[in-house]
PDB file of C-alpha atoms in Angstrom:
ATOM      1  CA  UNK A   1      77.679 135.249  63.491  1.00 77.00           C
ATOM      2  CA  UNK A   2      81.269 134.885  64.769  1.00 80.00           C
ATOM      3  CA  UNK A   3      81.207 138.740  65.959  1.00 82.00           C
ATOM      4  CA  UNK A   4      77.990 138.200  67.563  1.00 85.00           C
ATOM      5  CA  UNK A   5      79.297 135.608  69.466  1.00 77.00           C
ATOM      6  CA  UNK A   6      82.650 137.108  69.814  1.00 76.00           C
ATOM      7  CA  UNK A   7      80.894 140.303  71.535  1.00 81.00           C
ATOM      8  CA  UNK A   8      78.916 138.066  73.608  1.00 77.00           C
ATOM      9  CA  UNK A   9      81.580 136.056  75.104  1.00 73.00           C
ATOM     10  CA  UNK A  10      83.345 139.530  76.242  1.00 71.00           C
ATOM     11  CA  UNK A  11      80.246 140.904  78.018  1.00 73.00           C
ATOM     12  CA  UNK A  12      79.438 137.736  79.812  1.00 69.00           C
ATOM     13  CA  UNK A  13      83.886 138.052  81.020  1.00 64.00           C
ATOM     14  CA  UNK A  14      83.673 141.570  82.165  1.00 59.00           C
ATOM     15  CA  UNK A  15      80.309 140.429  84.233  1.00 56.00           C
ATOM     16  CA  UNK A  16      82.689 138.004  86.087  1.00 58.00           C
ATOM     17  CA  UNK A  17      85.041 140.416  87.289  1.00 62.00           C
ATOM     18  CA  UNK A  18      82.289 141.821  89.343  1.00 66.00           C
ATOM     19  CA  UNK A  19      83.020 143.148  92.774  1.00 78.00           C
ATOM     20  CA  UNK A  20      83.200 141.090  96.110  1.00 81.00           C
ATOM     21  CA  UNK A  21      81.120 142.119  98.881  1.00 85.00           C
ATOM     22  CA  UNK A  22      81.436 140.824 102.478  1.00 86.00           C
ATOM     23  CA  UNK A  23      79.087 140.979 105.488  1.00 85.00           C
ATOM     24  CA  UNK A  24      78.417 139.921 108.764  1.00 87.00           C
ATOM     25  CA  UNK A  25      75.077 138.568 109.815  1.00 86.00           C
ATOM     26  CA  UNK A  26      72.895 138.690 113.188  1.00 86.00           C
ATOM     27  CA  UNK A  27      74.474 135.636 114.291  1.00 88.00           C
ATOM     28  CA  UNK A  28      77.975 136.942 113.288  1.00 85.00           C
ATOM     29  CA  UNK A  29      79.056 134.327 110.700  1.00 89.00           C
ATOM     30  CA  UNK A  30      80.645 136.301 107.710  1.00 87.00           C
ATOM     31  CA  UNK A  31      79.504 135.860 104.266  1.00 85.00           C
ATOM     32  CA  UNK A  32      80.466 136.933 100.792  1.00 82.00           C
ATOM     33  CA  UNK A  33      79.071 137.517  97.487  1.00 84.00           C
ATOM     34  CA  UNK A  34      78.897 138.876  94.287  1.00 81.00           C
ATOM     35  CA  UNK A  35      75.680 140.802  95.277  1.00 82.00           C
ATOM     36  CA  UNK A  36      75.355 143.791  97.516  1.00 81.00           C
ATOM     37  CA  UNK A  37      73.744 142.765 100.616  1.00 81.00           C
ATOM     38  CA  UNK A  38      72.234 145.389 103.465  1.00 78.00           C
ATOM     39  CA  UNK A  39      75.386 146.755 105.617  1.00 81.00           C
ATOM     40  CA  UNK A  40      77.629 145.000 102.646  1.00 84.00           C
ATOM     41  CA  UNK A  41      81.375 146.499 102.456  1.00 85.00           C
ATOM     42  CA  UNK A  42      83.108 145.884  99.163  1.00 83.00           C
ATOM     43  CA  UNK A  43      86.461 143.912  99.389  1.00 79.00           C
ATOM     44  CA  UNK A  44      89.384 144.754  97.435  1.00 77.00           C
ATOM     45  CA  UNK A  45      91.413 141.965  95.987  1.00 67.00           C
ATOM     46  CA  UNK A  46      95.101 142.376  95.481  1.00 66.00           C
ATOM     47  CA  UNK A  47      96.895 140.802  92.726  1.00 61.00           C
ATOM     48  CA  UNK A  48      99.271 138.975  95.481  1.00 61.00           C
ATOM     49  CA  UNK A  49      96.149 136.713  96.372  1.00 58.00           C
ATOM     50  CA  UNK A  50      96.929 134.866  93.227  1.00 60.00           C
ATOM     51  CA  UNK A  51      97.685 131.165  93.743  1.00 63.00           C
ATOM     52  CA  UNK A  52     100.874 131.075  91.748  1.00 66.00           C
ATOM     53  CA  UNK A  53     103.119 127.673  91.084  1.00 67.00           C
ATOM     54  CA  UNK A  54     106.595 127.429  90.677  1.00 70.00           C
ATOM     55  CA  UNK A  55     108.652 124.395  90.252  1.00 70.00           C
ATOM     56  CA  UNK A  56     112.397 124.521  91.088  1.00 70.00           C
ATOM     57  CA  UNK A  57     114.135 121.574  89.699  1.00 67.00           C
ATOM     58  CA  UNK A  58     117.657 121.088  91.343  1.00 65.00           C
ATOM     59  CA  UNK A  59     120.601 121.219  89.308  1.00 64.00           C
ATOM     60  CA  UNK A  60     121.646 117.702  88.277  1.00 58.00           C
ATOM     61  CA  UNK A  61     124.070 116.195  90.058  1.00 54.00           C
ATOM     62  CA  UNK A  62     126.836 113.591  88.520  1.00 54.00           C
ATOM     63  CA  UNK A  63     125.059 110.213  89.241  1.00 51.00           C
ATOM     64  CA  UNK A  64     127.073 106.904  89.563  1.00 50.00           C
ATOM     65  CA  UNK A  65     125.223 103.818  88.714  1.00 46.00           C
ATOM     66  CA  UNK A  66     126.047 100.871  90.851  1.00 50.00           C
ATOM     67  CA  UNK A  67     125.682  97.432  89.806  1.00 48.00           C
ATOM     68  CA  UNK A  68     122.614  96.067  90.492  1.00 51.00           C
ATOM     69  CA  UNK A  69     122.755  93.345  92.941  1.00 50.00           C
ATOM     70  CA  UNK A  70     120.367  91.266  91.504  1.00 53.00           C
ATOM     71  CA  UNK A  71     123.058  90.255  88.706  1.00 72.00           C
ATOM     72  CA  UNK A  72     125.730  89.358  90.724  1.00 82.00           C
ATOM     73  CA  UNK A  73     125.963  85.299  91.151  1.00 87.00           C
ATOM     74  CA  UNK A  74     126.221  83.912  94.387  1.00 89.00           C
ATOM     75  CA  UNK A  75     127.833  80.455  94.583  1.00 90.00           C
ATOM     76  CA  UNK A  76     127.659  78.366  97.615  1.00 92.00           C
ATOM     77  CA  UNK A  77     129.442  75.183  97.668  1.00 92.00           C
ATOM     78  CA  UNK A  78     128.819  72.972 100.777  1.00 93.00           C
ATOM     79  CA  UNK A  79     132.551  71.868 101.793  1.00 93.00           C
ATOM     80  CA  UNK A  80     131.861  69.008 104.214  1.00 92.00           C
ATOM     81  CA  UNK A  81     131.011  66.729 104.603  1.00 92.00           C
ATOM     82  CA  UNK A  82     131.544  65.116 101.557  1.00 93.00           C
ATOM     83  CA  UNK A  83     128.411  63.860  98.679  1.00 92.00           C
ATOM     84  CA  UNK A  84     127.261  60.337  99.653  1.00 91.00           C
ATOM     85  CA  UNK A  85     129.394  60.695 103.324  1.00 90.00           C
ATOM     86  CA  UNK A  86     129.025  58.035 105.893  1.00 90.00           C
ATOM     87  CA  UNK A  87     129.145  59.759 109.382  1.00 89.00           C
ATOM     88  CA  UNK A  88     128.570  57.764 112.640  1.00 90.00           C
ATOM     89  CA  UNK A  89     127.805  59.471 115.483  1.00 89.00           C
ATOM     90  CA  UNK A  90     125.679  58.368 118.099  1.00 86.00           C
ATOM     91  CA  UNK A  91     124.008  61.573 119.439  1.00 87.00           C
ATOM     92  CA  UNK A  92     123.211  62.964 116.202  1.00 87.00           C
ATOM     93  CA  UNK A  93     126.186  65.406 115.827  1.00 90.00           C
ATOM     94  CA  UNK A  94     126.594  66.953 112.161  1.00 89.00           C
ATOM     95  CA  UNK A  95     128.838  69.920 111.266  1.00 92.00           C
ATOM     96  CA  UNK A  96     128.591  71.565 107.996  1.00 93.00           C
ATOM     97  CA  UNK A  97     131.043  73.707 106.712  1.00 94.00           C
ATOM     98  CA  UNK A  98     130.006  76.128 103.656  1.00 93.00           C
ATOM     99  CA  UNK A  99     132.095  78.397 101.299  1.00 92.00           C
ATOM    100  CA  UNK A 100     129.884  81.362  99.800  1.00 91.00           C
ATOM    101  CA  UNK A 101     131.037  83.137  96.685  1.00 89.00           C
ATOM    102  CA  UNK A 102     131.574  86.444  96.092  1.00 88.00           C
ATOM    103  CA  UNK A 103     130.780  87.733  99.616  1.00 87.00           C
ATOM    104  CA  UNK A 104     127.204  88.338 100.888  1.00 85.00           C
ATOM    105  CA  UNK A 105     125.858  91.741 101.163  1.00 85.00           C
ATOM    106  CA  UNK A 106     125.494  93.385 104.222  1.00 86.00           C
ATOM    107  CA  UNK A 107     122.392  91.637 106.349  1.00 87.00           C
ATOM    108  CA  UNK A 108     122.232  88.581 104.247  1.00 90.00           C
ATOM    109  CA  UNK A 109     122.325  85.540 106.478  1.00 91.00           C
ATOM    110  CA  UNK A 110     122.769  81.757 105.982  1.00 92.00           C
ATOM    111  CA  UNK A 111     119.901  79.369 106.509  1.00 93.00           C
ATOM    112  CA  UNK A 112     120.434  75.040 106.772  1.00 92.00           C
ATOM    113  CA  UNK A 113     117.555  72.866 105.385  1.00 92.00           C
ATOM    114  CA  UNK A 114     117.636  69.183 105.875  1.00 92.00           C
ATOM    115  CA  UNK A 115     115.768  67.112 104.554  1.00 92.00           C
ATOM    116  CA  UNK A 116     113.753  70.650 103.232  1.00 90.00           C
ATOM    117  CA  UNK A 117     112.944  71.139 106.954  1.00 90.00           C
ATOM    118  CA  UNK A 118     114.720  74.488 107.662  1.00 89.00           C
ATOM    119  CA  UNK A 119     116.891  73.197 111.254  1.00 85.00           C
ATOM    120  CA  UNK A 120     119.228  75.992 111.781  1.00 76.00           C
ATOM    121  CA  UNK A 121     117.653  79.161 111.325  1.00 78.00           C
ATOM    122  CA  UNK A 122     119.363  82.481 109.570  1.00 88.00           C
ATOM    123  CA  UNK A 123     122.834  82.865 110.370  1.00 88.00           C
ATOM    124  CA  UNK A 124     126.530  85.136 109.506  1.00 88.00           C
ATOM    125  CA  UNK A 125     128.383  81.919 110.291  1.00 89.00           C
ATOM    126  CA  UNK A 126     129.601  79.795 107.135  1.00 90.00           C
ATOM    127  CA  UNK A 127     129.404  76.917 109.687  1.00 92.00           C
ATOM    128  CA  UNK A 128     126.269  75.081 111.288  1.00 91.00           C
ATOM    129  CA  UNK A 129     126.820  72.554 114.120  1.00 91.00           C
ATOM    130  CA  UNK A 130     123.475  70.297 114.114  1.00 89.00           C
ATOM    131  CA  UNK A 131     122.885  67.764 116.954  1.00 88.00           C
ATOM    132  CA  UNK A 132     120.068  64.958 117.571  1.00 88.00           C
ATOM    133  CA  UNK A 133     119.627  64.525 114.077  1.00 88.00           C
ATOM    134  CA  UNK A 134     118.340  60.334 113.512  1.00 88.00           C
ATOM    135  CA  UNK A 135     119.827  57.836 111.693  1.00 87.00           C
ATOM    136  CA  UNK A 136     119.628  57.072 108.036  1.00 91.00           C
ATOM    137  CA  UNK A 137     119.668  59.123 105.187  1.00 94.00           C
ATOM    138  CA  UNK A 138     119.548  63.123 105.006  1.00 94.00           C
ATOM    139  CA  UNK A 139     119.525  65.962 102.064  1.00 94.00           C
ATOM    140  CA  UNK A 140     120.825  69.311 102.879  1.00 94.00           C
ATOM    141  CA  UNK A 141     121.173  72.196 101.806  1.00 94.00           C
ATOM    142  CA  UNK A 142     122.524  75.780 102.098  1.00 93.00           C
ATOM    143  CA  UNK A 143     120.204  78.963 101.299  1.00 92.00           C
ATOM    144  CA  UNK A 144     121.697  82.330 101.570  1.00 91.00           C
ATOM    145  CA  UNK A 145     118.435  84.812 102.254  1.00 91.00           C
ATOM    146  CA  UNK A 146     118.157  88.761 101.597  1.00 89.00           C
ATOM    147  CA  UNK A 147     116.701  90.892 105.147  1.00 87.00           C
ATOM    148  CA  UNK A 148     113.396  90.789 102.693  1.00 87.00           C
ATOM    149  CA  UNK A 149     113.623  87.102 102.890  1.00 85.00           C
ATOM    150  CA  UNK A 150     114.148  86.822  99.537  1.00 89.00           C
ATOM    151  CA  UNK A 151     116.966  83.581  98.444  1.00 89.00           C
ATOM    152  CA  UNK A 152     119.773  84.952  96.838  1.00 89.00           C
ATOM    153  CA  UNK A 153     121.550  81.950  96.068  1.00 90.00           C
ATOM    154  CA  UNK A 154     121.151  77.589  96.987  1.00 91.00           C
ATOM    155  CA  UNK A 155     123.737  75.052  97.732  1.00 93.00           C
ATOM    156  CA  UNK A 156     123.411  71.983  95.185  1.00 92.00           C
ATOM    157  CA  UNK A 157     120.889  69.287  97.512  1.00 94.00           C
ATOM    158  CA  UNK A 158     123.685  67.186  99.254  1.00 93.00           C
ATOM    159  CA  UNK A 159     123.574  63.560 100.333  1.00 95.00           C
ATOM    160  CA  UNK A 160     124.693  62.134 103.336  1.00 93.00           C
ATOM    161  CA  UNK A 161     124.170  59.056 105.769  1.00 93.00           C
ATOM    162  CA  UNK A 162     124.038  59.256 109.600  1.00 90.00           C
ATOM    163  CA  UNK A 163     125.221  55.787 111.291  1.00 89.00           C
ATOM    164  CA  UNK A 164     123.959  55.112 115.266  1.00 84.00           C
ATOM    165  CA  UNK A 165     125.203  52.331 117.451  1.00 81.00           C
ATOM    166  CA  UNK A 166     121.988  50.269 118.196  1.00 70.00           C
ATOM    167  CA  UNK A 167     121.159  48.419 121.339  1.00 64.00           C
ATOM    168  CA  UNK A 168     118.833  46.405 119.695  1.00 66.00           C
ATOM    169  CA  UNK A 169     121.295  45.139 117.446  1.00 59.00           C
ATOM    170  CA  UNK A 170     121.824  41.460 117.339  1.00 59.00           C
ATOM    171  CA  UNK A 171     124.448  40.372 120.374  1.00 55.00           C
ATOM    172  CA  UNK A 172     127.764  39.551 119.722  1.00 58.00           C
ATOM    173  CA  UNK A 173     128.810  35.769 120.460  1.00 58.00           C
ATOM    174  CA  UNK A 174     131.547  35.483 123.422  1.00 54.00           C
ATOM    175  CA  UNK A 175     134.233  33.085 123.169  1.00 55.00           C
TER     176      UNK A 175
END
């Protein structure tokens, strides 16, 4: 059974190494086949119209691993002013001053939230001037933000209180 199947199998491969005919019809499109056709020519095939693949791998090369930035610790420490500081300024003037820790990689900026509002957008500078900010109370804090946007590394939320001379404050008595 095996050798009848065996003999089989070879006569049906030598079938498809049949010869390729080509032609040209009436309205001059070319055609081939594996069947002679009326004014068919017989093509030859040469072995360099294989399809063959080779894949070159380069040599490999002596690769240094850098640390990953994603483990390094940024520290940012808002310098002034001070937790719980009283400032008074009338117009709403605020400077804050910012230490960063190690250094920021290259196109990282600074961004200033207060009161989780971002106010100064993204910055190189380690200091922010802010002005018209209103009276009262304010949180802020430091972000320092990757070129994808991404925050590297926040400022602990700091507290601080903005004092304003009021004219509707009660009048002082003259002597």
């Amino acid at each position: 059974m095996r050798l009848i199947l065996l003999i089989s199998l070879l006569i049906i491969s030598c079938n498809s190494l049949a010869t390729v005919y080509r032609w040209v019809d009436e309205n001059g499109k070319v055609h081939y086949s594996d069947e002679p056709k009326a004014n068919a020519e017989a093509v030859e095939l040469n072995e360099n119209t294989q399809n063959e693949i080779s894949i070159k791998t380069p040599p490999k090369a002596h690769v240094t691993i850098k640390e990953d930035k994603a483990s390094v610790r940024y520290t940012i420490i808002i310098t002034s002013p001070k937790e719980e500081a009283t400032i008074r300024d009338n117009n709403g003037d605020l400077t804050v001053n910012v230490s960063v820790s190690p250094q920021l990689p290259r196109g990282s900026m600074l961004t200033l939230l207060v009161d989780g509002v971002l106010t100064e957008g993204p910055q190189t500078s380690a200091i922010f001037t802010l002005s018209g900010i209103f009276r009262g109370e304010h949180t802020i804090v430091v972000n320092a933000v990757a070129q994808n946007g991404k925050v590297l590394a926040s400022s602990s939320p700091r507290k601080i209180f903005l004092h304003q001379a009021s004219v509707l404050g009660p009048a002082k008595k003259s002597n």
